[in-house]
PDB file of C-alpha atoms in Angstrom:
ATOM      1  CA  MET A   1       0.000   0.000   0.000  1.00 54.00           C
ATOM      2  CA  THR A   2       2.779   2.437   0.944  1.00 56.00           C
ATOM      3  CA  SER A   3       4.640   1.774  -2.306  1.00 68.00           C
ATOM      4  CA  ASN A   4       1.434   2.549  -4.239  1.00 71.00           C
ATOM      5  CA  LEU A   5       1.127   5.868  -2.395  1.00 64.00           C
ATOM      6  CA  ASN A   6       4.756   6.717  -3.123  1.00 75.00           C
ATOM      7  CA  ARG A   7       4.331   5.726  -6.764  1.00 81.00           C
ATOM      8  CA  ASP A   8       1.219   7.914  -7.017  1.00 79.00           C
ATOM      9  CA  ALA A   9       3.042  10.857  -5.434  1.00 77.00           C
ATOM     10  CA  VAL A  10       5.919  10.509  -7.899  1.00 80.00           C
ATOM     11  CA  ALA A  11       3.478  10.313 -10.815  1.00 80.00           C
ATOM     12  CA  ARG A  12       1.650  13.460  -9.640  1.00 78.00           C
ATOM     13  CA  ALA A  13       4.928  15.345  -9.181  1.00 76.00           C
ATOM     14  CA  THR A  14       6.062  14.337 -12.661  1.00 80.00           C
ATOM     15  CA  ALA A  15       2.751  15.423 -14.173  1.00 79.00           C
ATOM     16  CA  ARG A  16       2.931  18.765 -12.332  1.00 77.00           C
ATOM     17  CA  GLY A  17       6.425  19.360 -13.673  1.00 78.00           C
ATOM     18  CA  GLU A  18       5.169  18.925 -17.232  1.00 80.00           C
ATOM     19  CA  MET A  19       2.239  21.357 -16.824  1.00 79.00           C
ATOM     20  CA  SER A  20       2.265  24.937 -18.018  1.00 83.00           C
ATOM     21  CA  ASP A  21       1.765  27.839 -15.604  1.00 81.00           C
ATOM     22  CA  GLU A  22      -1.730  28.343 -16.991  1.00 86.00           C
ATOM     23  CA  GLN A  23      -2.639  24.711 -16.244  1.00 86.00           C
ATOM     24  CA  HIS A  24      -1.290  25.093 -12.698  1.00 82.00           C
ATOM     25  CA  ARG A  25      -3.376  28.227 -12.203  1.00 87.00           C
ATOM     26  CA  VAL A  26      -6.563  26.557 -13.479  1.00 89.00           C
ATOM     27  CA  ILE A  27      -6.050  23.556 -11.191  1.00 88.00           C
ATOM     28  CA  GLN A  28      -5.345  25.792  -8.186  1.00 88.00           C
ATOM     29  CA  GLU A  29      -8.498  27.820  -8.845  1.00 92.00           C
ATOM     30  CA  ARG A  30     -10.590  24.659  -9.205  1.00 92.00           C
ATOM     31  CA  GLU A  31      -9.198  23.238  -5.950  1.00 90.00           C
ATOM     32  CA  ALA A  32      -9.760  26.549  -4.134  1.00 90.00           C
ATOM     33  CA  ILE A  33     -13.408  26.563  -5.224  1.00 92.00           C
ATOM     34  CA  ALA A  34     -13.831  22.945  -4.090  1.00 90.00           C
ATOM     35  CA  ARG A  35     -12.289  23.721  -0.673  1.00 87.00           C
ATOM     36  CA  ALA A  36     -14.477  26.808  -0.256  1.00 86.00           C
ATOM     37  CA  SER A  37     -17.650  24.869  -1.024  1.00 88.00           C
ATOM     38  CA  GLN A  38     -16.600  22.100   1.355  1.00 86.00           C
ATOM     39  CA  ARG A  39     -15.911  24.646   4.115  1.00 83.00           C
ATOM     40  CA  SER A  40     -19.244  26.358   3.584  1.00 85.00           C
ATOM     41  CA  SER A  41     -21.093  23.068   4.039  1.00 86.00           C
ATOM     42  CA  LEU A  42     -19.483  22.372   7.444  1.00 85.00           C
ATOM     43  CA  SER A  43     -21.436  23.080  10.594  1.00 88.00           C
ATOM     44  CA  GLN A  44     -19.983  25.415  13.223  1.00 88.00           C
ATOM     45  CA  GLU A  45     -19.600  22.485  15.607  1.00 91.00           C
ATOM     46  CA  HIS A  46     -17.664  20.440  13.056  1.00 90.00           C
ATOM     47  CA  ARG A  47     -15.431  23.442  12.250  1.00 89.00           C
ATOM     48  CA  ARG A  48     -14.718  23.885  15.956  1.00 91.00           C
ATOM     49  CA  GLU A  49     -13.801  20.178  16.283  1.00 93.00           C
ATOM     50  CA  ILE A  50     -11.407  20.417  13.340  1.00 90.00           C
ATOM     51  CA  GLN A  51      -9.853  23.589  14.736  1.00 92.00           C
ATOM     52  CA  GLU A  52      -9.384  22.005  18.182  1.00 95.00           C
ATOM     53  CA  ARG A  53      -7.846  18.878  16.636  1.00 95.00           C
ATOM     54  CA  ASP A  54      -5.403  20.965  14.594  1.00 94.00           C
ATOM     55  CA  THR A  55      -4.565  23.165  17.594  1.00 95.00           C
ATOM     56  CA  ASN A  56      -3.879  20.123  19.775  1.00 95.00           C
ATOM     57  CA  ALA A  57      -1.719  18.489  17.107  1.00 94.00           C
ATOM     58  CA  ARG A  58       0.320  21.668  16.703  1.00 90.00           C
ATOM     59  CA  ALA A  59       0.721  22.087  20.467  1.00 92.00           C
ATOM     60  CA  THR A  60       1.859  18.477  20.788  1.00 93.00           C
ATOM     61  CA  SER A  61       4.454  18.855  18.042  1.00 89.00           C
ATOM     62  CA  ARG A  62       5.734  22.080  19.627  1.00 85.00           C
ATOM     63  CA  ARG A  63       5.997  20.432  23.047  1.00 89.00           C
ATOM     64  CA  LEU A  64       8.155  17.693  21.541  1.00 92.00           C
ATOM     65  CA  MET A  65      10.552  20.206  19.944  1.00 88.00           C
ATOM     66  CA  THR A  66      13.873  20.997  21.544  1.00 91.00           C
ATOM     67  CA  LEU A  67      14.670  24.581  22.509  1.00 90.00           C
ATOM     68  CA  ASP A  68      16.998  24.937  19.516  1.00 91.00           C
ATOM     69  CA  GLU A  69      14.281  23.738  17.139  1.00 90.00           C
ATOM     70  CA  ARG A  70      11.781  26.209  18.598  1.00 88.00           C
ATOM     71  CA  LEU A  71      14.222  29.111  18.309  1.00 90.00           C
ATOM     72  CA  GLU A  72      15.103  28.088  14.760  1.00 90.00           C
ATOM     73  CA  LEU A  73      11.406  27.987  13.841  1.00 87.00           C
ATOM     74  CA  ARG A  74      10.865  31.417  15.398  1.00 89.00           C
ATOM     75  CA  GLU A  75      13.798  32.889  13.478  1.00 89.00           C
ATOM     76  CA  GLU A  76      12.655  31.358  10.185  1.00 86.00           C
ATOM     77  CA  GLU A  77       9.178  32.828  10.634  1.00 86.00           C
ATOM     78  CA  ARG A  78      10.617  36.250  11.504  1.00 86.00           C
ATOM     79  CA  LEU A  79      12.693  36.253   8.316  1.00 81.00           C
ATOM     80  CA  ARG A  80       9.764  35.034   6.201  1.00 78.00           C
ATOM     81  CA  ARG A  81       7.612  37.876   7.541  1.00 80.00           C
ATOM     82  CA  ARG A  82      10.348  40.411   6.879  1.00 77.00           C
ATOM     83  CA  TYR A  83      10.899  39.298   3.303  1.00 69.00           C
ATOM     84  CA  ARG A  84       7.219  39.389   2.447  1.00 67.00           C
ATOM     85  CA  GLN A  85       7.643  43.169   2.638  1.00 64.00           C
ATOM     86  CA  TYR A  86      10.265  42.982  -0.094  1.00 60.00           C
ATOM     87  CA  LYS A  87       8.305  40.419  -2.149  1.00 55.00           C
ATOM     88  CA  LYS A  88      11.131  37.963  -1.711  1.00 51.00           C
ATOM     89  CA  GLY A  89      10.182  34.689  -0.091  1.00 49.00           C
ATOM     90  CA  TYR A  90      12.932  32.553   1.331  1.00 50.00           C
ATOM     91  CA  GLY A  91      12.213  28.964   2.293  1.00 50.00           C
ATOM     92  CA  ASN A  92      14.616  29.184   5.195  1.00 51.00           C
ATOM     93  CA  HIS A  93      16.993  31.664   6.732  1.00 54.00           C
ATOM     94  CA  GLU A  94      20.078  30.048   5.180  1.00 57.00           C
ATOM     95  CA  ASP A  95      18.989  31.510   1.815  1.00 57.00           C
ATOM     96  CA  PHE A  96      19.113  34.950   3.412  1.00 58.00           C
ATOM     97  CA  ASP A  97      21.311  37.564   1.688  1.00 59.00           C
ATOM     98  CA  SER A  98      22.342  40.056   4.367  1.00 56.00           C
ATOM     99  CA  MET A  99      23.265  42.717   1.795  1.00 57.00           C
ATOM    100  CA  SER A 100      19.622  43.089   0.692  1.00 57.00           C
ATOM    101  CA  VAL A 101      18.379  44.419   4.045  1.00 55.00           C
ATOM    102  CA  ARG A 102      18.053  48.125   4.718  1.00 54.00           C
ATOM    103  CA  GLY A 103      16.822  49.825   7.875  1.00 55.00           C
ATOM    104  CA  ASN A 104      17.513  50.216  11.584  1.00 55.00           C
ATOM    105  CA  ASP A 105      19.071  46.759  11.957  1.00 52.00           C
ATOM    106  CA  THR A 106      21.891  47.465   9.533  1.00 51.00           C
ATOM    107  CA  LEU A 107      25.344  48.985   9.809  1.00 52.00           C
ATOM    108  CA  ASN A 108      27.329  49.536   6.604  1.00 52.00           C
ATOM    109  CA  GLN A 109      24.706  47.405   4.824  1.00 50.00           C
ATOM    110  CA  ARG A 110      25.351  44.473   7.160  1.00 52.00           C
ATOM    111  CA  HIS A 111      22.421  42.862   8.884  1.00 51.00           C
ATOM    112  CA  TYR A 112      22.689  42.062  12.563  1.00 51.00           C
ATOM    113  CA  VAL A 113      21.852  38.396  13.042  1.00 53.00           C
ATOM    114  CA  SER A 114      19.396  37.785  15.832  1.00 53.00           C
ATOM    115  CA  ARG A 115      20.786  36.725  19.194  1.00 50.00           C
ATOM    116  CA  PHE A 116      18.475  33.698  18.962  1.00 51.00           C
ATOM    117  CA  ILE A 117      20.568  32.281  16.129  1.00 50.00           C
ATOM    118  CA  ARG A 118      23.948  33.097  17.590  1.00 50.00           C
ATOM    119  CA  GLY A 119      23.122  32.208  21.192  1.00 51.00           C
ATOM    120  CA  CYS A 120      24.102  35.613  22.545  1.00 50.00           C
ATOM    121  CA  SER A 121      22.606  36.980  25.720  1.00 49.00           C
ATOM    122  CA  GLY A 122      20.846  40.281  26.346  1.00 47.00           C
ATOM    123  CA  ASP A 123      21.413  43.065  23.869  1.00 48.00           C
ATOM    124  CA  GLU A 124      24.621  41.561  22.535  1.00 46.00           C
ATOM    125  CA  ARG A 125      24.657  41.448  18.748  1.00 46.00           C
ATOM    126  CA  THR A 126      26.779  39.633  16.234  1.00 47.00           C
ATOM    127  CA  CYS A 127      27.236  41.210  12.848  1.00 48.00           C
ATOM    128  CA  ALA A 128      27.007  38.882   9.850  1.00 47.00           C
ATOM    129  CA  ALA A 129      29.323  39.850   7.028  1.00 45.00           C
TER     130      ALA A 129
END
């Protein structure tokens, strides 16, 4: 059964790679409409149950994370939020180009890396070159 699922996933990924952007857009719109109609048919009670289940699952996964994993997740989210302003989405903070940041957190066009990444205490900052 698992090999069938993996085979199906590979087949879908291959098919997606061969699609044009227009085909992707049409499929995404169709799926968005289907999800919206499914959501509209749910009762408030069922929505609440789904929300509670998702909240509990997320809380459980966060409880099982180590401190380093939690701090890494926090830093990744902070960088994602910051780059949405610049219309540049980075999948993770290792793709981050420090020369592209302007503002209060820069000195000579160098971005100060958060103390959460570098493990510094208090207001201590480490400058990434």
